[in-house]
Amino acid sequence: MNTETTTCKAEFVQRFTPIRRSARLARRLALHQLEDWGYDYGTETSEAVGHIVAELAANAATHGQVPGRDFELRLLLSEPGTLRIEVSDTRSERLPSLPEPAAPDAESGRGLLLVGALADAWGVTPRDVGKTVWATVAVRDAAGPATPG
C-alpha cells in the first residue's frame, strides 16, 4: 500500500477550441508555464512535457472533437516531484489505448507510443461528459513558482 501523499504546489488550466492549431498553442503555453515554475526551456523535462502536451492536445482536437465544445489542458505540479498533464474532451465513446506500432510508411499512429515512452505513466479517466487523458512525468527540483497557480 502506497502511503505517500501528494500536495499540489501549482496548477495551470486553459481551455482551447478543438482545432489543430490549438495543439501548438497548448504546447507553447505549457512550456511557458513550466518556465514560470522554474523548469527551463530546452531541458529534458520541458522537451518531454512539450511532446506529451502536443500529442494529447492534437488527439483531443482531432479525435475528441464535438462541435461547440472546447477541450481543456491542466498541468498539476505536485510534491514530491511529479507533473501531471491532463487533457479533457467531451467525447466519451472514443477512448484511446496503446496502439500496435504503425507501419513504417504510415503518416499517423505513433503519438500514444511517444507518450508512453516519455511519460512515467499515462491513462484515461472517464468523466460524466467525455474523458481525461493524463500522463505523469517526474520532474527535478526547480526554483518553483513565485506565486502558486
PDB file of C-alpha atoms in Angstrom:
ATOM      1  CA  MET A   1       0.000   0.000   0.000  1.00  0.00           C
ATOM      2  CA  ASN A   2       1.359   3.383  -1.003  1.00  0.00           C
ATOM      3  CA  THR A   3       1.149   5.799   1.912  1.00  0.00           C
ATOM      4  CA  GLU A   4       2.942   8.649   0.138  1.00  0.00           C
ATOM      5  CA  THR A   5       0.765  11.728  -0.127  1.00  0.00           C
ATOM      6  CA  THR A   6       0.965  14.317  -2.833  1.00  0.00           C
ATOM      7  CA  THR A   7       0.446  18.008  -2.405  1.00  0.00           C
ATOM      8  CA  CYS A   8      -0.353  20.245  -5.352  1.00  0.00           C
ATOM      9  CA  LYS A   9       2.217  23.049  -5.455  1.00  0.00           C
ATOM     10  CA  ALA A  10       0.856  24.778  -8.550  1.00  0.00           C
ATOM     11  CA  GLU A  11      -1.812  24.394 -11.211  1.00  0.00           C
ATOM     12  CA  PHE A  12      -2.361  25.716 -14.722  1.00  0.00           C
ATOM     13  CA  VAL A  13      -5.666  25.336 -16.581  1.00  0.00           C
ATOM     14  CA  GLN A  14      -6.587  26.555 -20.063  1.00  0.00           C
ATOM     15  CA  ARG A  15      -9.419  25.743 -22.468  1.00  0.00           C
ATOM     16  CA  PHE A  16      -8.961  25.549 -26.231  1.00  0.00           C
ATOM     17  CA  THR A  17     -11.133  25.476 -29.330  1.00  0.00           C
ATOM     18  CA  PRO A  18     -10.858  21.957 -30.791  1.00  0.00           C
ATOM     19  CA  ILE A  19      -8.891  22.835 -33.910  1.00  0.00           C
ATOM     20  CA  ARG A  20      -5.458  21.523 -34.927  1.00  0.00           C
ATOM     21  CA  ARG A  21      -3.802  24.901 -34.308  1.00  0.00           C
ATOM     22  CA  SER A  22      -4.794  24.627 -30.640  1.00  0.00           C
ATOM     23  CA  ALA A  23      -2.379  21.737 -30.073  1.00  0.00           C
ATOM     24  CA  ARG A  24       0.547  24.000 -30.960  1.00  0.00           C
ATOM     25  CA  LEU A  25      -0.814  26.751 -28.707  1.00  0.00           C
ATOM     26  CA  ALA A  26      -1.332  24.283 -25.829  1.00  0.00           C
ATOM     27  CA  ARG A  27       2.276  23.130 -26.161  1.00  0.00           C
ATOM     28  CA  ARG A  28       3.614  26.698 -26.190  1.00  0.00           C
ATOM     29  CA  LEU A  29       1.565  27.746 -23.163  1.00  0.00           C
ATOM     30  CA  ALA A  30       2.581  24.611 -21.255  1.00  0.00           C
ATOM     31  CA  LEU A  31       6.271  25.325 -21.923  1.00  0.00           C
ATOM     32  CA  HIS A  32       5.858  28.966 -20.844  1.00  0.00           C
ATOM     33  CA  GLN A  33       4.159  27.786 -17.655  1.00  0.00           C
ATOM     34  CA  LEU A  34       6.942  25.311 -16.946  1.00  0.00           C
ATOM     35  CA  GLU A  35       9.453  28.113 -17.361  1.00  0.00           C
ATOM     36  CA  ASP A  36       7.464  30.243 -14.879  1.00  0.00           C
ATOM     37  CA  TRP A  37       7.704  27.300 -12.467  1.00  0.00           C
ATOM     38  CA  GLY A  38      11.493  27.165 -12.870  1.00  0.00           C
ATOM     39  CA  TYR A  39      11.870  24.414 -15.492  1.00  0.00           C
ATOM     40  CA  ASP A  40      13.960  25.953 -18.240  1.00  0.00           C
ATOM     41  CA  TYR A  41      13.042  25.738 -21.894  1.00  0.00           C
ATOM     42  CA  GLY A  42      15.059  23.154 -23.799  1.00  0.00           C
ATOM     43  CA  THR A  43      15.688  20.866 -20.836  1.00  0.00           C
ATOM     44  CA  GLU A  44      14.837  17.176 -20.873  1.00  0.00           C
ATOM     45  CA  THR A  45      11.777  17.902 -18.719  1.00  0.00           C
ATOM     46  CA  SER A  46      10.414  20.664 -20.948  1.00  0.00           C
ATOM     47  CA  GLU A  47      11.074  18.649 -24.114  1.00  0.00           C
ATOM     48  CA  ALA A  48       9.195  15.610 -22.766  1.00  0.00           C
ATOM     49  CA  VAL A  49       6.287  17.697 -21.466  1.00  0.00           C
ATOM     50  CA  GLY A  50       6.085  19.637 -24.727  1.00  0.00           C
ATOM     51  CA  HIS A  51       5.818  16.462 -26.798  1.00  0.00           C
ATOM     52  CA  ILE A  52       3.242  14.917 -24.463  1.00  0.00           C
ATOM     53  CA  VAL A  53       1.058  18.043 -24.352  1.00  0.00           C
ATOM     54  CA  ALA A  54       1.232  18.431 -28.135  1.00  0.00           C
ATOM     55  CA  GLU A  55       0.182  14.836 -28.731  1.00  0.00           C
ATOM     56  CA  LEU A  56      -2.654  14.753 -26.201  1.00  0.00           C
ATOM     57  CA  ALA A  57      -3.954  18.138 -27.371  1.00  0.00           C
ATOM     58  CA  ALA A  58      -3.762  17.095 -31.027  1.00  0.00           C
ATOM     59  CA  ASN A  59      -5.720  13.932 -30.199  1.00  0.00           C
ATOM     60  CA  ALA A  60      -8.354  15.967 -28.339  1.00  0.00           C
ATOM     61  CA  ALA A  61      -8.687  18.409 -31.240  1.00  0.00           C
ATOM     62  CA  THR A  62      -8.790  15.649 -33.858  1.00  0.00           C
ATOM     63  CA  HIS A  63     -10.472  12.628 -32.251  1.00  0.00           C
ATOM     64  CA  GLY A  64     -12.242  14.161 -29.249  1.00  0.00           C
ATOM     65  CA  GLN A  65     -13.860  16.994 -31.115  1.00  0.00           C
ATOM     66  CA  VAL A  66     -17.520  17.732 -30.501  1.00  0.00           C
ATOM     67  CA  PRO A  67     -18.877  20.827 -32.284  1.00  0.00           C
ATOM     68  CA  GLY A  68     -19.251  23.742 -29.886  1.00  0.00           C
ATOM     69  CA  ARG A  69     -17.238  22.085 -27.096  1.00  0.00           C
ATOM     70  CA  ASP A  70     -13.710  23.023 -26.051  1.00  0.00           C
ATOM     71  CA  PHE A  71     -11.003  20.776 -24.698  1.00  0.00           C
ATOM     72  CA  GLU A  72      -9.044  21.580 -21.562  1.00  0.00           C
ATOM     73  CA  LEU A  73      -5.373  21.350 -20.629  1.00  0.00           C
ATOM     74  CA  ARG A  74      -4.462  21.081 -16.956  1.00  0.00           C
ATOM     75  CA  LEU A  75      -0.954  20.916 -15.515  1.00  0.00           C
ATOM     76  CA  LEU A  76      -0.580  19.926 -11.869  1.00  0.00           C
ATOM     77  CA  LEU A  77       2.817  20.333 -10.254  1.00  0.00           C
ATOM     78  CA  SER A  78       2.876  18.167  -7.156  1.00  0.00           C
ATOM     79  CA  GLU A  79       5.192  17.231  -4.378  1.00  0.00           C
ATOM     80  CA  PRO A  80       7.191  15.016  -4.446  1.00  0.00           C
ATOM     81  CA  GLY A  81       8.434  15.996  -7.908  1.00  0.00           C
ATOM     82  CA  THR A  82       5.634  14.986 -10.256  1.00  0.00           C
ATOM     83  CA  LEU A  83       3.979  16.880 -13.081  1.00  0.00           C
ATOM     84  CA  ARG A  84       0.576  15.578 -14.127  1.00  0.00           C
ATOM     85  CA  ILE A  85      -0.642  16.557 -17.572  1.00  0.00           C
ATOM     86  CA  GLU A  86      -4.378  16.223 -18.208  1.00  0.00           C
ATOM     87  CA  VAL A  87      -6.241  16.854 -21.445  1.00  0.00           C
ATOM     88  CA  SER A  88     -10.025  16.557 -21.203  1.00  0.00           C
ATOM     89  CA  ASP A  89     -12.515  16.479 -24.054  1.00  0.00           C
ATOM     90  CA  THR A  90     -16.229  15.810 -24.327  1.00  0.00           C
ATOM     91  CA  ARG A  91     -16.110  12.643 -26.416  1.00  0.00           C
ATOM     92  CA  SER A  92     -16.600   9.566 -24.232  1.00  0.00           C
ATOM     93  CA  GLU A  93     -17.129   6.889 -26.891  1.00  0.00           C
ATOM     94  CA  ARG A  94     -13.575   7.189 -28.288  1.00  0.00           C
ATOM     95  CA  LEU A  95     -11.192   6.027 -25.586  1.00  0.00           C
ATOM     96  CA  PRO A  96      -7.516   5.813 -26.522  1.00  0.00           C
ATOM     97  CA  SER A  97      -5.460   2.723 -25.917  1.00  0.00           C
ATOM     98  CA  LEU A  98      -1.864   1.852 -26.645  1.00  0.00           C
ATOM     99  CA  PRO A  99      -1.884   1.006 -30.341  1.00  0.00           C
ATOM    100  CA  GLU A 100       0.144  -1.528 -32.213  1.00  0.00           C
ATOM    101  CA  PRO A 101       3.226   0.018 -33.815  1.00  0.00           C
ATOM    102  CA  ALA A 102       2.331   1.792 -37.047  1.00  0.00           C
ATOM    103  CA  ALA A 103       3.590   0.593 -40.392  1.00  0.00           C
ATOM    104  CA  PRO A 104       6.909   2.219 -41.329  1.00  0.00           C
ATOM    105  CA  ASP A 105       5.277   4.244 -44.116  1.00  0.00           C
ATOM    106  CA  ALA A 106       2.182   5.267 -42.072  1.00  0.00           C
ATOM    107  CA  GLU A 107       1.633   9.001 -41.602  1.00  0.00           C
ATOM    108  CA  SER A 108      -0.012   8.652 -38.190  1.00  0.00           C
ATOM    109  CA  GLY A 109      -0.479   6.198 -35.342  1.00  0.00           C
ATOM    110  CA  ARG A 110       2.662   6.825 -33.315  1.00  0.00           C
ATOM    111  CA  GLY A 111       1.523   9.557 -30.935  1.00  0.00           C
ATOM    112  CA  LEU A 112       0.472   7.457 -27.963  1.00  0.00           C
ATOM    113  CA  LEU A 113       3.575   5.308 -28.380  1.00  0.00           C
ATOM    114  CA  LEU A 114       5.557   8.530 -27.944  1.00  0.00           C
ATOM    115  CA  VAL A 115       3.503   9.485 -24.883  1.00  0.00           C
ATOM    116  CA  GLY A 116       4.103   6.025 -23.415  1.00  0.00           C
ATOM    117  CA  ALA A 117       7.843   6.337 -23.998  1.00  0.00           C
ATOM    118  CA  LEU A 118       8.169   9.839 -22.498  1.00  0.00           C
ATOM    119  CA  ALA A 119       5.753   9.612 -19.565  1.00  0.00           C
ATOM    120  CA  ASP A 120       6.269   7.653 -16.366  1.00  0.00           C
ATOM    121  CA  ALA A 121       2.618   6.616 -16.594  1.00  0.00           C
ATOM    122  CA  TRP A 122      -0.442   7.524 -18.635  1.00  0.00           C
ATOM    123  CA  GLY A 123      -4.073   6.549 -18.782  1.00  0.00           C
ATOM    124  CA  VAL A 124      -7.665   7.549 -19.380  1.00  0.00           C
ATOM    125  CA  THR A 125     -10.234   8.563 -16.786  1.00  0.00           C
ATOM    126  CA  PRO A 126     -13.905   8.688 -17.824  1.00  0.00           C
ATOM    127  CA  ARG A 127     -15.915  11.774 -16.817  1.00  0.00           C
ATOM    128  CA  ASP A 128     -19.658  12.414 -16.703  1.00  0.00           C
ATOM    129  CA  VAL A 129     -19.255  14.030 -20.121  1.00  0.00           C
ATOM    130  CA  GLY A 130     -16.180  12.918 -22.005  1.00  0.00           C
ATOM    131  CA  LYS A 131     -12.825  11.721 -20.764  1.00  0.00           C
ATOM    132  CA  THR A 132      -9.489  12.899 -19.419  1.00  0.00           C
ATOM    133  CA  VAL A 133      -6.290  11.511 -20.877  1.00  0.00           C
ATOM    134  CA  TRP A 134      -3.461  12.036 -18.400  1.00  0.00           C
ATOM    135  CA  ALA A 135       0.255  11.471 -18.169  1.00  0.00           C
ATOM    136  CA  THR A 136       2.731  11.902 -15.329  1.00  0.00           C
ATOM    137  CA  VAL A 137       6.346  12.967 -15.603  1.00  0.00           C
ATOM    138  CA  ALA A 138       8.903  13.000 -12.802  1.00  0.00           C
ATOM    139  CA  VAL A 139      10.487  16.438 -12.561  1.00  0.00           C
ATOM    140  CA  ARG A 140      13.639  17.533 -10.854  1.00  0.00           C
ATOM    141  CA  ASP A 141      13.593  20.296  -8.281  1.00  0.00           C
ATOM    142  CA  ALA A 142      13.262  23.789  -9.677  1.00  0.00           C
ATOM    143  CA  ALA A 143      13.032  27.219  -8.169  1.00  0.00           C
ATOM    144  CA  GLY A 144       9.250  26.859  -8.181  1.00  0.00           C
ATOM    145  CA  PRO A 145       6.542  29.385  -8.907  1.00  0.00           C
ATOM    146  CA  ALA A 146       6.686  32.849  -7.430  1.00  0.00           C
ATOM    147  CA  THR A 147       3.011  32.527  -6.613  1.00  0.00           C
ATOM    148  CA  PRO A 148       1.180  29.183  -6.835  1.00  0.00           C
ATOM    149  CA  GLY A 149      -1.400  28.765  -9.549  1.00  0.00           C
TER     150      GLY A 149
END
